[in-house]
GROMACS .gro file of C-alpha atoms in nm:
model
  498
    1UNK     CA    1  -2.338 -10.422  -5.456
    2UNK     CA    2  -2.639 -10.538  -5.296
    3UNK     CA    3  -2.866 -10.275  -5.119
    4UNK     CA    4  -2.778 -10.390  -4.796
    5UNK     CA    5  -2.406 -10.406  -4.863
    6UNK     CA    6  -2.429 -10.053  -4.969
    7UNK     CA    7  -2.612  -9.945  -4.703
    8UNK     CA    8  -2.347 -10.137  -4.424
    9UNK     CA    9  -2.072  -9.959  -4.622
   10UNK     CA   10  -2.237  -9.602  -4.609
   11UNK     CA   11  -2.291  -9.648  -4.255
   12UNK     CA   12  -1.942  -9.739  -4.181
   13UNK     CA   13  -1.841  -9.485  -4.388
   14UNK     CA   14  -2.007  -9.214  -4.146
   15UNK     CA   15  -1.911  -9.378  -3.857
   16UNK     CA   16  -1.583  -9.318  -3.947
   17UNK     CA   17  -1.605  -8.978  -4.081
   18UNK     CA   18  -1.675  -8.891  -3.694
   19UNK     CA   19  -1.379  -9.026  -3.539
   20UNK     CA   20  -1.185  -8.705  -3.514
   21UNK     CA   21  -1.500  -8.472  -3.470
   22UNK     CA   22  -1.470  -8.216  -3.188
   23UNK     CA   23  -1.774  -8.190  -2.984
   24UNK     CA   24  -1.716  -7.796  -2.997
   25UNK     CA   25  -1.899  -7.529  -3.237
   26UNK     CA   26  -1.662  -7.477  -3.509
   27UNK     CA   27  -1.700  -7.108  -3.504
   28UNK     CA   28  -1.601  -7.047  -3.135
   29UNK     CA   29  -1.341  -7.283  -3.169
   30UNK     CA   30  -1.118  -7.028  -3.266
   31UNK     CA   31  -0.755  -6.872  -3.098
   32UNK     CA   32  -0.900  -6.507  -3.180
   33UNK     CA   33  -1.234  -6.557  -2.968
   34UNK     CA   34  -1.229  -6.245  -2.748
   35UNK     CA   35  -1.198  -6.302  -2.341
   36UNK     CA   36  -1.508  -6.195  -2.145
   37UNK     CA   37  -1.539  -5.877  -1.992
   38UNK     CA   38  -1.601  -5.854  -1.613
   39UNK     CA   39  -1.907  -5.910  -1.480
   40UNK     CA   40  -2.115  -5.648  -1.293
   41UNK     CA   41  -2.058  -5.682  -0.918
   42UNK     CA   42  -2.290  -5.391  -0.774
   43UNK     CA   43  -2.545  -5.149  -0.900
   44UNK     CA   44  -2.561  -4.965  -1.202
   45UNK     CA   45  -2.752  -4.699  -1.360
   46UNK     CA   46  -2.846  -4.656  -1.747
   47UNK     CA   47  -3.122  -4.503  -1.985
   48UNK     CA   48  -3.104  -4.836  -2.175
   49UNK     CA   49  -3.075  -5.187  -2.047
   50UNK     CA   50  -3.035  -5.454  -2.285
   51UNK     CA   51  -3.079  -5.800  -2.130
   52UNK     CA   52  -2.892  -6.084  -2.354
   53UNK     CA   53  -2.556  -6.104  -2.558
   54UNK     CA   54  -2.661  -6.273  -2.859
   55UNK     CA   55  -2.756  -6.118  -3.230
   56UNK     CA   56  -3.069  -5.921  -3.048
   57UNK     CA   57  -2.926  -5.754  -2.768
   58UNK     CA   58  -2.608  -5.621  -2.959
   59UNK     CA   59  -2.827  -5.538  -3.257
   60UNK     CA   60  -3.046  -5.329  -3.028
   61UNK     CA   61  -2.760  -5.177  -2.801
   62UNK     CA   62  -2.570  -5.095  -3.120
   63UNK     CA   63  -2.894  -4.914  -3.272
   64UNK     CA   64  -2.985  -4.752  -2.984
   65UNK     CA   65  -2.611  -4.572  -2.976
   66UNK     CA   66  -2.638  -4.484  -3.409
   67UNK     CA   67  -2.975  -4.313  -3.287
   68UNK     CA   68  -2.898  -4.115  -3.002
   69UNK     CA   69  -2.538  -4.084  -2.919
   70UNK     CA   70  -2.567  -3.982  -2.587
   71UNK     CA   71  -2.811  -4.249  -2.433
   72UNK     CA   72  -2.659  -4.403  -2.184
   73UNK     CA   73  -2.678  -4.764  -2.271
   74UNK     CA   74  -2.580  -5.110  -2.050
   75UNK     CA   75  -2.582  -5.453  -2.212
   76UNK     CA   76  -2.563  -5.791  -1.951
   77UNK     CA   77  -2.518  -6.131  -2.073
   78UNK     CA   78  -2.573  -6.430  -1.874
   79UNK     CA   79  -2.235  -6.590  -2.014
   80UNK     CA   80  -2.048  -6.462  -2.283
   81UNK     CA   81  -2.115  -6.267  -2.591
   82UNK     CA   82  -2.209  -6.515  -2.903
   83UNK     CA   83  -2.185  -6.792  -2.724
   84UNK     CA   84  -2.526  -6.933  -2.787
   85UNK     CA   85  -2.750  -6.935  -3.101
   86UNK     CA   86  -2.586  -6.666  -3.273
   87UNK     CA   87  -2.221  -6.824  -3.237
   88UNK     CA   88  -2.366  -7.185  -3.371
   89UNK     CA   89  -2.588  -7.122  -3.656
   90UNK     CA   90  -2.499  -7.202  -4.014
   91UNK     CA   91  -2.425  -6.835  -4.075
   92UNK     CA   92  -2.693  -6.791  -4.317
   93UNK     CA   93  -2.810  -6.419  -4.317
   94UNK     CA   94  -3.152  -6.396  -4.485
   95UNK     CA   95  -3.351  -6.080  -4.604
   96UNK     CA   96  -3.659  -6.257  -4.546
   97UNK     CA   97  -3.824  -6.125  -4.204
   98UNK     CA   98  -4.112  -6.389  -4.235
   99UNK     CA   99  -3.919  -6.720  -4.225
  100UNK     CA  100  -3.944  -6.751  -4.592
  101UNK     CA  101  -4.169  -6.594  -4.913
  102UNK     CA  102  -4.432  -6.892  -4.875
  103UNK     CA  103  -4.491  -6.857  -4.492
  104UNK     CA  104  -4.488  -6.469  -4.527
  105UNK     CA  105  -4.758  -6.474  -4.856
  106UNK     CA  106  -4.940  -6.708  -4.624
  107UNK     CA  107  -4.968  -6.501  -4.291
  108UNK     CA  108  -4.947  -6.144  -4.453
  109UNK     CA  109  -5.055  -6.136  -4.781
  110UNK     CA  110  -5.180  -5.758  -4.799
  111UNK     CA  111  -4.864  -5.634  -4.668
  112UNK     CA  112  -4.601  -5.918  -4.820
  113UNK     CA  113  -4.432  -5.644  -5.027
  114UNK     CA  114  -4.380  -5.375  -4.780
  115UNK     CA  115  -4.187  -5.678  -4.565
  116UNK     CA  116  -3.992  -5.772  -4.835
  117UNK     CA  117  -3.890  -5.430  -4.882
  118UNK     CA  118  -3.823  -5.395  -4.545
  119UNK     CA  119  -3.600  -5.709  -4.529
  120UNK     CA  120  -3.411  -5.612  -4.859
  121UNK     CA  121  -3.324  -5.285  -4.683
  122UNK     CA  122  -3.238  -5.475  -4.325
  123UNK     CA  123  -2.970  -5.677  -4.499
  124UNK     CA  124  -2.824  -5.397  -4.702
  125UNK     CA  125  -2.801  -5.224  -4.350
  126UNK     CA  126  -2.618  -5.524  -4.205
  127UNK     CA  127  -2.405  -5.527  -4.510
  128UNK     CA  128  -2.330  -5.172  -4.453
  129UNK     CA  129  -2.265  -5.196  -4.083
  130UNK     CA  130  -2.009  -5.480  -4.133
  131UNK     CA  131  -1.807  -5.266  -4.395
  132UNK     CA  132  -1.847  -4.933  -4.165
  133UNK     CA  133  -1.721  -5.069  -3.817
  134UNK     CA  134  -1.448  -5.298  -4.016
  135UNK     CA  135  -1.613  -5.669  -3.870
  136UNK     CA  136  -1.376  -5.930  -4.037
  137UNK     CA  137  -1.718  -6.205  -4.058
  138UNK     CA  138  -1.632  -6.323  -4.413
  139UNK     CA  139  -1.941  -6.159  -4.548
  140UNK     CA  140  -2.054  -6.258  -4.919
  141UNK     CA  141  -2.366  -6.205  -5.080
  142UNK     CA  142  -2.429  -6.516  -5.248
  143UNK     CA  143  -2.754  -6.621  -5.229
  144UNK     CA  144  -2.953  -6.929  -5.146
  145UNK     CA  145  -3.039  -7.211  -5.348
  146UNK     CA  146  -3.373  -7.409  -5.218
  147UNK     CA  147  -3.288  -7.805  -5.386
  148UNK     CA  148  -3.516  -7.992  -5.500
  149UNK     CA  149  -3.439  -8.404  -5.395
  150UNK     CA  150  -3.761  -8.525  -5.483
  151UNK     CA  151  -3.986  -8.476  -5.801
  152UNK     CA  152  -4.297  -8.346  -5.588
  153UNK     CA  153  -4.029  -8.040  -5.443
  154UNK     CA  154  -3.893  -7.940  -5.795
  155UNK     CA  155  -4.289  -7.881  -5.892
  156UNK     CA  156  -4.303  -7.710  -5.549
  157UNK     CA  157  -4.040  -7.468  -5.615
  158UNK     CA  158  -4.177  -7.417  -5.949
  159UNK     CA  159  -4.509  -7.315  -5.810
  160UNK     CA  160  -4.362  -7.089  -5.555
  161UNK     CA  161  -4.120  -6.933  -5.874
  162UNK     CA  162  -4.420  -6.867  -6.039
  163UNK     CA  163  -4.662  -6.707  -5.810
  164UNK     CA  164  -4.366  -6.467  -5.690
  165UNK     CA  165  -4.333  -6.371  -6.035
  166UNK     CA  166  -4.672  -6.282  -6.089
  167UNK     CA  167  -4.680  -6.107  -5.815
  168UNK     CA  168  -4.381  -5.892  -5.905
  169UNK     CA  169  -4.091  -6.036  -5.709
  170UNK     CA  170  -3.779  -6.038  -5.918
  171UNK     CA  171  -3.417  -6.197  -5.820
  172UNK     CA  172  -3.533  -6.560  -5.799
  173UNK     CA  173  -3.355  -6.810  -6.087
  174UNK     CA  174  -3.555  -7.203  -6.131
  175UNK     CA  175  -3.272  -7.417  -6.204
  176UNK     CA  176  -3.342  -7.744  -6.379
  177UNK     CA  177  -3.134  -8.070  -6.339
  178UNK     CA  178  -2.843  -8.001  -6.550
  179UNK     CA  179  -2.838  -7.634  -6.427
  180UNK     CA  180  -2.878  -7.706  -6.035
  181UNK     CA  181  -2.599  -7.990  -6.054
  182UNK     CA  182  -2.337  -7.712  -6.277
  183UNK     CA  183  -2.366  -7.513  -5.936
  184UNK     CA  184  -2.362  -7.781  -5.716
  185UNK     CA  185  -2.305  -8.153  -5.805
  186UNK     CA  186  -2.450  -8.424  -5.613
  187UNK     CA  187  -2.625  -8.725  -5.772
  188UNK     CA  188  -2.960  -8.628  -5.559
  189UNK     CA  189  -3.028  -8.311  -5.685
  190UNK     CA  190  -3.294  -8.265  -5.909
  191UNK     CA  191  -3.367  -7.876  -5.969
  192UNK     CA  192  -3.334  -7.564  -5.736
  193UNK     CA  193  -3.469  -7.218  -5.671
  194UNK     CA  194  -3.164  -6.967  -5.642
  195UNK     CA  195  -3.249  -6.641  -5.446
  196UNK     CA  196  -2.945  -6.435  -5.612
  197UNK     CA  197  -2.938  -6.151  -5.331
  198UNK     CA  198  -3.180  -6.232  -5.072
  199UNK     CA  199  -2.902  -6.411  -4.854
  200UNK     CA  200  -2.568  -6.328  -4.744
  201UNK     CA  201  -2.305  -6.609  -4.573
  202UNK     CA  202  -2.104  -6.512  -4.287
  203UNK     CA  203  -1.908  -6.624  -3.960
  204UNK     CA  204  -2.155  -6.590  -3.716
  205UNK     CA  205  -1.939  -6.613  -3.407
  206UNK     CA  206  -1.707  -6.335  -3.571
  207UNK     CA  207  -2.049  -6.121  -3.654
  208UNK     CA  208  -2.151  -6.147  -3.271
  209UNK     CA  209  -1.786  -6.014  -3.181
  210UNK     CA  210  -1.746  -5.759  -3.454
  211UNK     CA  211  -2.063  -5.621  -3.285
  212UNK     CA  212  -1.960  -5.674  -2.927
  213UNK     CA  213  -1.659  -5.437  -3.021
  214UNK     CA  214  -1.865  -5.250  -3.221
  215UNK     CA  215  -2.095  -5.138  -2.925
  216UNK     CA  216  -1.796  -5.098  -2.713
  217UNK     CA  217  -1.618  -4.861  -2.924
  218UNK     CA  218  -1.943  -4.644  -2.926
  219UNK     CA  219  -1.987  -4.637  -2.551
  220UNK     CA  220  -2.212  -4.924  -2.444
  221UNK     CA  221  -2.086  -5.107  -2.114
  222UNK     CA  222  -2.093  -5.449  -2.144
  223UNK     CA  223  -2.108  -5.672  -1.865
  224UNK     CA  224  -2.066  -6.041  -1.906
  225UNK     CA  225  -2.119  -6.380  -1.696
  226UNK     CA  226  -2.421  -6.127  -1.576
  227UNK     CA  227  -2.752  -6.329  -1.553
  228UNK     CA  228  -3.062  -6.082  -1.557
  229UNK     CA  229  -3.238  -6.254  -1.274
  230UNK     CA  230  -3.578  -6.087  -1.228
  231UNK     CA  231  -3.722  -5.782  -1.369
  232UNK     CA  232  -3.938  -5.529  -1.163
  233UNK     CA  233  -4.081  -5.169  -1.156
  234UNK     CA  234  -3.905  -4.907  -0.937
  235UNK     CA  235  -3.937  -4.564  -0.791
  236UNK     CA  236  -3.631  -4.345  -0.699
  237UNK     CA  237  -3.564  -4.014  -0.618
  238UNK     CA  238  -3.250  -3.797  -0.749
  239UNK     CA  239  -3.020  -3.676  -0.486
  240UNK     CA  240  -3.110  -4.024  -0.290
  241UNK     CA  241  -2.746  -4.150  -0.198
  242UNK     CA  242  -2.493  -4.267  -0.484
  243UNK     CA  243  -2.841  -4.180  -0.714
  244UNK     CA  244  -2.650  -3.949  -0.900
  245UNK     CA  245  -2.756  -3.869  -1.292
  246UNK     CA  246  -2.786  -4.190  -1.411
  247UNK     CA  247  -2.992  -4.288  -1.141
  248UNK     CA  248  -3.214  -3.984  -1.236
  249UNK     CA  249  -3.245  -4.062  -1.588
  250UNK     CA  250  -3.361  -4.418  -1.480
  251UNK     CA  251  -3.584  -4.318  -1.274
  252UNK     CA  252  -3.762  -4.106  -1.616
  253UNK     CA  253  -3.641  -3.745  -1.507
  254UNK     CA  254  -3.774  -3.534  -1.293
  255UNK     CA  255  -3.779  -3.511  -0.882
  256UNK     CA  256  -3.895  -3.895  -0.917
  257UNK     CA  257  -4.072  -4.128  -1.131
  258UNK     CA  258  -4.117  -4.490  -1.230
  259UNK     CA  259  -3.803  -4.698  -1.370
  260UNK     CA  260  -3.707  -5.071  -1.424
  261UNK     CA  261  -3.463  -5.291  -1.226
  262UNK     CA  262  -3.332  -5.638  -1.336
  263UNK     CA  263  -3.175  -5.822  -1.071
  264UNK     CA  264  -2.810  -5.989  -1.119
  265UNK     CA  265  -2.627  -6.244  -0.947
  266UNK     CA  266  -2.409  -5.943  -0.808
  267UNK     CA  267  -2.587  -5.657  -0.852
  268UNK     CA  268  -2.904  -5.473  -0.990
  269UNK     CA  269  -2.912  -5.257  -1.301
  270UNK     CA  270  -3.211  -4.947  -1.274
  271UNK     CA  271  -3.287  -4.806  -1.617
  272UNK     CA  272  -3.561  -4.581  -1.808
  273UNK     CA  273  -3.615  -4.862  -2.070
  274UNK     CA  274  -3.515  -5.250  -2.094
  275UNK     CA  275  -3.482  -5.440  -2.392
  276UNK     CA  276  -3.522  -5.800  -2.386
  277UNK     CA  277  -3.316  -6.002  -2.635
  278UNK     CA  278  -3.311  -6.323  -2.414
  279UNK     CA  279  -3.513  -6.538  -2.723
  280UNK     CA  280  -3.462  -6.938  -2.585
  281UNK     CA  281  -3.399  -6.856  -2.293
  282UNK     CA  282  -3.718  -6.759  -2.042
  283UNK     CA  283  -3.848  -6.421  -2.066
  284UNK     CA  284  -3.832  -6.167  -1.792
  285UNK     CA  285  -4.176  -6.081  -1.862
  286UNK     CA  286  -4.307  -6.434  -1.762
  287UNK     CA  287  -4.672  -6.390  -1.986
  288UNK     CA  288  -4.415  -6.428  -2.275
  289UNK     CA  289  -4.290  -6.747  -2.209
  290UNK     CA  290  -4.555  -6.994  -2.347
  291UNK     CA  291  -4.533  -6.870  -2.670
  292UNK     CA  292  -4.167  -6.981  -2.759
  293UNK     CA  293  -4.058  -7.292  -2.723
  294UNK     CA  294  -3.700  -7.426  -2.755
  295UNK     CA  295  -3.561  -7.680  -3.026
  296UNK     CA  296  -3.221  -7.844  -3.067
  297UNK     CA  297  -3.082  -7.855  -3.389
  298UNK     CA  298  -2.752  -7.987  -3.479
  299UNK     CA  299  -2.416  -7.972  -3.732
  300UNK     CA  300  -2.128  -8.090  -3.844
  301UNK     CA  301  -1.813  -7.934  -3.998
  302UNK     CA  302  -1.612  -8.110  -4.214
  303UNK     CA  303  -1.252  -8.064  -4.284
  304UNK     CA  304  -1.064  -7.849  -4.547
  305UNK     CA  305  -1.123  -8.037  -4.905
  306UNK     CA  306  -0.863  -8.094  -5.141
  307UNK     CA  307  -0.854  -7.941  -5.483
  308UNK     CA  308  -0.955  -8.249  -5.631
  309UNK     CA  309  -1.226  -8.284  -5.385
  310UNK     CA  310  -1.365  -7.954  -5.480
  311UNK     CA  311  -1.369  -8.023  -5.843
  312UNK     CA  312  -1.561  -8.333  -5.810
  313UNK     CA  313  -1.832  -8.078  -5.613
  314UNK     CA  314  -1.822  -7.746  -5.815
  315UNK     CA  315  -1.952  -7.515  -5.571
  316UNK     CA  316  -1.781  -7.249  -5.737
  317UNK     CA  317  -2.057  -6.975  -5.613
  318UNK     CA  318  -2.070  -7.057  -5.265
  319UNK     CA  319  -2.419  -7.004  -5.222
  320UNK     CA  320  -2.616  -7.124  -4.882
  321UNK     CA  321  -2.819  -7.458  -4.990
  322UNK     CA  322  -3.092  -7.597  -4.811
  323UNK     CA  323  -3.320  -7.890  -4.954
  324UNK     CA  324  -3.750  -7.880  -4.956
  325UNK     CA  325  -3.806  -8.170  -4.733
  326UNK     CA  326  -4.013  -8.102  -4.417
  327UNK     CA  327  -3.671  -8.251  -4.222
  328UNK     CA  328  -3.462  -8.068  -4.416
  329UNK     CA  329  -3.058  -7.957  -4.439
  330UNK     CA  330  -2.913  -7.681  -4.485
  331UNK     CA  331  -2.544  -7.650  -4.621
  332UNK     CA  332  -2.246  -7.396  -4.677
  333UNK     CA  333  -1.919  -7.365  -4.753
  334UNK     CA  334  -1.682  -7.183  -4.580
  335UNK     CA  335  -1.362  -6.967  -4.715
  336UNK     CA  336  -1.133  -7.230  -4.602
  337UNK     CA  337  -1.320  -7.481  -4.824
  338UNK     CA  338  -1.503  -7.691  -4.534
  339UNK     CA  339  -1.857  -7.784  -4.565
  340UNK     CA  340  -2.121  -7.742  -4.277
  341UNK     CA  341  -2.413  -7.982  -4.293
  342UNK     CA  342  -2.700  -7.932  -4.055
  343UNK     CA  343  -3.065  -7.955  -3.969
  344UNK     CA  344  -3.273  -8.278  -4.005
  345UNK     CA  345  -3.342  -8.351  -3.640
  346UNK     CA  346  -3.559  -8.117  -3.462
  347UNK     CA  347  -3.532  -8.212  -3.123
  348UNK     CA  348  -3.778  -8.061  -2.837
  349UNK     CA  349  -3.731  -8.122  -2.492
  350UNK     CA  350  -4.000  -8.223  -2.282
  351UNK     CA  351  -4.120  -7.915  -2.099
  352UNK     CA  352  -3.920  -7.686  -2.235
  353UNK     CA  353  -3.598  -7.781  -2.065
  354UNK     CA  354  -3.258  -7.609  -2.158
  355UNK     CA  355  -2.927  -7.801  -2.054
  356UNK     CA  356  -2.581  -7.836  -2.170
  357UNK     CA  357  -2.661  -8.182  -2.189
  358UNK     CA  358  -2.873  -8.153  -2.514
  359UNK     CA  359  -2.596  -7.963  -2.702
  360UNK     CA  360  -2.485  -8.310  -2.817
  361UNK     CA  361  -2.664  -8.617  -2.992
  362UNK     CA  362  -2.433  -8.859  -3.127
  363UNK     CA  363  -2.743  -9.032  -3.252
  364UNK     CA  364  -2.816  -8.727  -3.479
  365UNK     CA  365  -2.436  -8.692  -3.607
  366UNK     CA  366  -2.452  -9.018  -3.703
  367UNK     CA  367  -2.750  -8.933  -3.898
  368UNK     CA  368  -2.630  -8.654  -4.032
  369UNK     CA  369  -2.306  -8.799  -4.180
  370UNK     CA  370  -2.523  -9.079  -4.329
  371UNK     CA  371  -2.707  -8.823  -4.517
  372UNK     CA  372  -2.375  -8.620  -4.613
  373UNK     CA  373  -2.234  -8.927  -4.801
  374UNK     CA  374  -2.572  -8.994  -4.957
  375UNK     CA  375  -2.562  -8.633  -5.110
  376UNK     CA  376  -2.221  -8.606  -5.178
  377UNK     CA  377  -2.050  -8.976  -5.259
  378UNK     CA  378  -1.736  -8.852  -5.421
  379UNK     CA  379  -1.698  -8.709  -5.125
  380UNK     CA  380  -1.623  -9.060  -4.924
  381UNK     CA  381  -1.323  -9.037  -4.705
  382UNK     CA  382  -1.384  -8.701  -4.557
  383UNK     CA  383  -1.389  -8.660  -4.229
  384UNK     CA  384  -1.564  -8.426  -3.989
  385UNK     CA  385  -1.352  -8.174  -3.783
  386UNK     CA  386  -1.629  -8.054  -3.517
  387UNK     CA  387  -1.982  -8.151  -3.472
  388UNK     CA  388  -2.250  -7.976  -3.228
  389UNK     CA  389  -2.587  -7.850  -3.141
  390UNK     CA  390  -2.775  -7.572  -2.946
  391UNK     CA  391  -3.095  -7.447  -2.908
  392UNK     CA  392  -3.309  -7.207  -3.117
  393UNK     CA  393  -3.628  -7.033  -3.009
  394UNK     CA  394  -3.943  -7.176  -3.206
  395UNK     CA  395  -4.284  -7.003  -3.199
  396UNK     CA  396  -4.617  -7.085  -3.409
  397UNK     CA  397  -4.594  -6.836  -3.664
  398UNK     CA  398  -4.220  -6.963  -3.742
  399UNK     CA  399  -4.175  -6.554  -3.794
  400UNK     CA  400  -4.062  -6.378  -3.476
  401UNK     CA  401  -4.301  -6.160  -3.270
  402UNK     CA  402  -4.268  -5.826  -3.086
  403UNK     CA  403  -4.415  -5.664  -2.781
  404UNK     CA  404  -4.433  -5.425  -2.458
  405UNK     CA  405  -4.491  -5.466  -2.080
  406UNK     CA  406  -4.497  -5.224  -1.808
  407UNK     CA  407  -4.676  -4.938  -1.983
  408UNK     CA  408  -4.435  -4.935  -2.251
  409UNK     CA  409  -4.074  -4.942  -2.022
  410UNK     CA  410  -3.977  -5.280  -2.162
  411UNK     CA  411  -3.988  -5.415  -2.478
  412UNK     CA  412  -3.919  -5.761  -2.633
  413UNK     CA  413  -3.825  -5.966  -2.991
  414UNK     CA  414  -3.827  -6.329  -2.995
  415UNK     CA  415  -3.950  -6.638  -3.188
  416UNK     CA  416  -3.740  -6.623  -3.471
  417UNK     CA  417  -3.713  -7.008  -3.559
  418UNK     CA  418  -3.394  -7.036  -3.666
  419UNK     CA  419  -3.365  -6.717  -3.929
  420UNK     CA  420  -3.245  -6.497  -3.699
  421UNK     CA  421  -2.898  -6.390  -3.811
  422UNK     CA  422  -3.084  -6.076  -4.023
  423UNK     CA  423  -3.410  -6.074  -3.877
  424UNK     CA  424  -3.260  -5.971  -3.545
  425UNK     CA  425  -3.200  -5.665  -3.670
  426UNK     CA  426  -3.487  -5.557  -3.781
  427UNK     CA  427  -3.612  -5.700  -3.433
  428UNK     CA  428  -3.392  -5.394  -3.239
  429UNK     CA  429  -3.530  -5.155  -3.482
  430UNK     CA  430  -3.885  -5.236  -3.371
  431UNK     CA  431  -3.779  -5.256  -3.010
  432UNK     CA  432  -3.642  -4.925  -3.000
  433UNK     CA  433  -3.940  -4.780  -3.194
  434UNK     CA  434  -4.180  -4.943  -2.956
  435UNK     CA  435  -3.977  -4.819  -2.640
  436UNK     CA  436  -3.995  -4.476  -2.759
  437UNK     CA  437  -4.340  -4.484  -2.845
  438UNK     CA  438  -4.315  -4.396  -3.209
  439UNK     CA  439  -4.545  -4.475  -3.475
  440UNK     CA  440  -4.328  -4.598  -3.743
  441UNK     CA  441  -4.345  -4.813  -4.081
  442UNK     CA  442  -4.223  -5.098  -3.895
  443UNK     CA  443  -4.493  -5.071  -3.596
  444UNK     CA  444  -4.767  -5.045  -3.814
  445UNK     CA  445  -4.678  -5.372  -3.980
  446UNK     CA  446  -4.966  -5.631  -3.896
  447UNK     CA  447  -4.672  -5.902  -3.821
  448UNK     CA  448  -4.548  -5.666  -3.528
  449UNK     CA  449  -4.886  -5.587  -3.423
  450UNK     CA  450  -5.023  -5.928  -3.421
  451UNK     CA  451  -4.917  -6.223  -3.207
  452UNK     CA  452  -4.883  -6.580  -3.264
  453UNK     CA  453  -5.070  -6.838  -3.096
  454UNK     CA  454  -4.933  -6.978  -2.720
  455UNK     CA  455  -4.822  -7.328  -2.702
  456UNK     CA  456  -5.026  -7.520  -2.475
  457UNK     CA  457  -4.889  -7.685  -2.139
  458UNK     CA  458  -4.734  -8.010  -2.083
  459UNK     CA  459  -4.819  -8.283  -2.165
  460UNK     CA  460  -4.989  -8.125  -2.442
  461UNK     CA  461  -4.714  -7.942  -2.581
  462UNK     CA  462  -4.517  -8.290  -2.601
  463UNK     CA  463  -4.792  -8.504  -2.754
  464UNK     CA  464  -4.852  -8.205  -3.054
  465UNK     CA  465  -4.490  -8.170  -3.141
  466UNK     CA  466  -4.432  -8.528  -3.130
  467UNK     CA  467  -4.745  -8.574  -3.373
  468UNK     CA  468  -4.664  -8.276  -3.605
  469UNK     CA  469  -4.276  -8.413  -3.629
  470UNK     CA  470  -4.399  -8.741  -3.737
  471UNK     CA  471  -4.654  -8.593  -3.938
  472UNK     CA  472  -4.383  -8.411  -4.150
  473UNK     CA  473  -4.200  -8.730  -4.154
  474UNK     CA  474  -4.452  -8.907  -4.314
  475UNK     CA  475  -4.535  -8.661  -4.584
  476UNK     CA  476  -4.142  -8.658  -4.677
  477UNK     CA  477  -4.222  -9.036  -4.744
  478UNK     CA  478  -4.529  -9.031  -4.909
  479UNK     CA  479  -4.473  -8.740  -5.183
  480UNK     CA  480  -4.518  -8.451  -4.978
  481UNK     CA  481  -4.865  -8.547  -4.920
  482UNK     CA  482  -5.018  -8.432  -4.591
  483UNK     CA  483  -5.233  -8.623  -4.334
  484UNK     CA  484  -5.508  -8.497  -4.176
  485UNK     CA  485  -5.306  -8.387  -3.866
  486UNK     CA  486  -5.098  -8.130  -4.099
  487UNK     CA  487  -5.412  -8.023  -4.283
  488UNK     CA  488  -5.563  -7.889  -3.959
  489UNK     CA  489  -5.298  -7.724  -3.845
  490UNK     CA  490  -5.280  -7.572  -4.200
  491UNK     CA  491  -5.627  -7.399  -4.155
  492UNK     CA  492  -5.508  -7.282  -3.792
  493UNK     CA  493  -5.246  -7.066  -3.938
  494UNK     CA  494  -5.006  -7.316  -3.773
  495UNK     CA  495  -4.868  -7.491  -4.118
  496UNK     CA  496  -4.496  -7.552  -4.176
  497UNK     CA  497  -4.313  -7.729  -4.434
  498UNK     CA  498  -3.980  -7.638  -4.443
   0.00000   0.00000   0.00000
């Protein structure tokens, strides 16, 4: 068949595969999805207020109660727990706190061993929490393989493996073409680098729902459909009408003191301390907002594979996979033998606009479906059951940053850049350390003490992000060679290659 005819046939196959796809996140399309809890009406008082019901907020609330069962904790969520990025992602739970070994080595070489150790402990703690609270989220410590689909990518993976090995890092296995295709069979695979223990696969929405229930079991009061609108410092006196003991704690104890208040649509929450886990949504601390921008990511989920289709691709060890291009795909297999296929396009809306209209992008779905059948031609005829998208928060160093406001009464963590399933638990620990004013192994890290560069205002941000995306795509097409713009970004500590 001529190349043009092959391309036409592939396009037709991709389009047909999308005909039954429901425009909803597969993970959230679950009859067991818990109902929303009532919204806050009136005023509430607590020791700690957590704003945001995604992973970041849930982990913070849970850890706060585990550290001090007597602490009075309230969590508010603008919609429903887990409805945004925490319920829409690919379910890759990585030990990495630095968005991968290479990014960590480039930015914090002097403390990389410590960061890797903390990341491993963090993932172990997530696994233990899932077991302790009986969270049914299909947690599987399968690892992840970075896949090479071009010769230069195989060279890069080999160099990364040798560098990590020379620095004493273990647990990585370099796979040649035959070994890679013995794990998962695609004619496009040339090799891979398998991190055997550093990544777990899970059901992301069920993790969020399980953390919600664990918080409730420990006494956290959760209000859903309760958006935090404004944050301000307040002074309250004990003994004032309706204040009570909770208000006294919120005021900081004693006869009078400074506390924080968050206004919501139908009331206010007065708290002694506030932890912000809003991530992609505009921070209630306005000076934090320039440090992140939203990027929309999209994914497809197939119908369950038949036994014959499973046999055609192998994939018996159920690892997560990601190819090594700048515009990369991530993919994994679910316990019911579906394949999630996502990534490639990363769409930045002008001005950082967040809108439900951007949660779906048919042109990206067509592109993803075409790429899927290029990767797995033996699955021609398979259909997609779900197609969806959502926004993630990106910062210029591609790993989370942390800080405080209002003289240490407010803490925040943001900028996880798509690797927050695991790292948000670490972020919750950091926020609680900062709110307590404690010097810990976490707060002494340069990674925690430093900030990324903020993004410039529009239209400079739009132009810079657009030029970067164009340059990354061009590098993919030119054997990985980075142009002058990308090399300049590298020198400024803003380079990104996966």
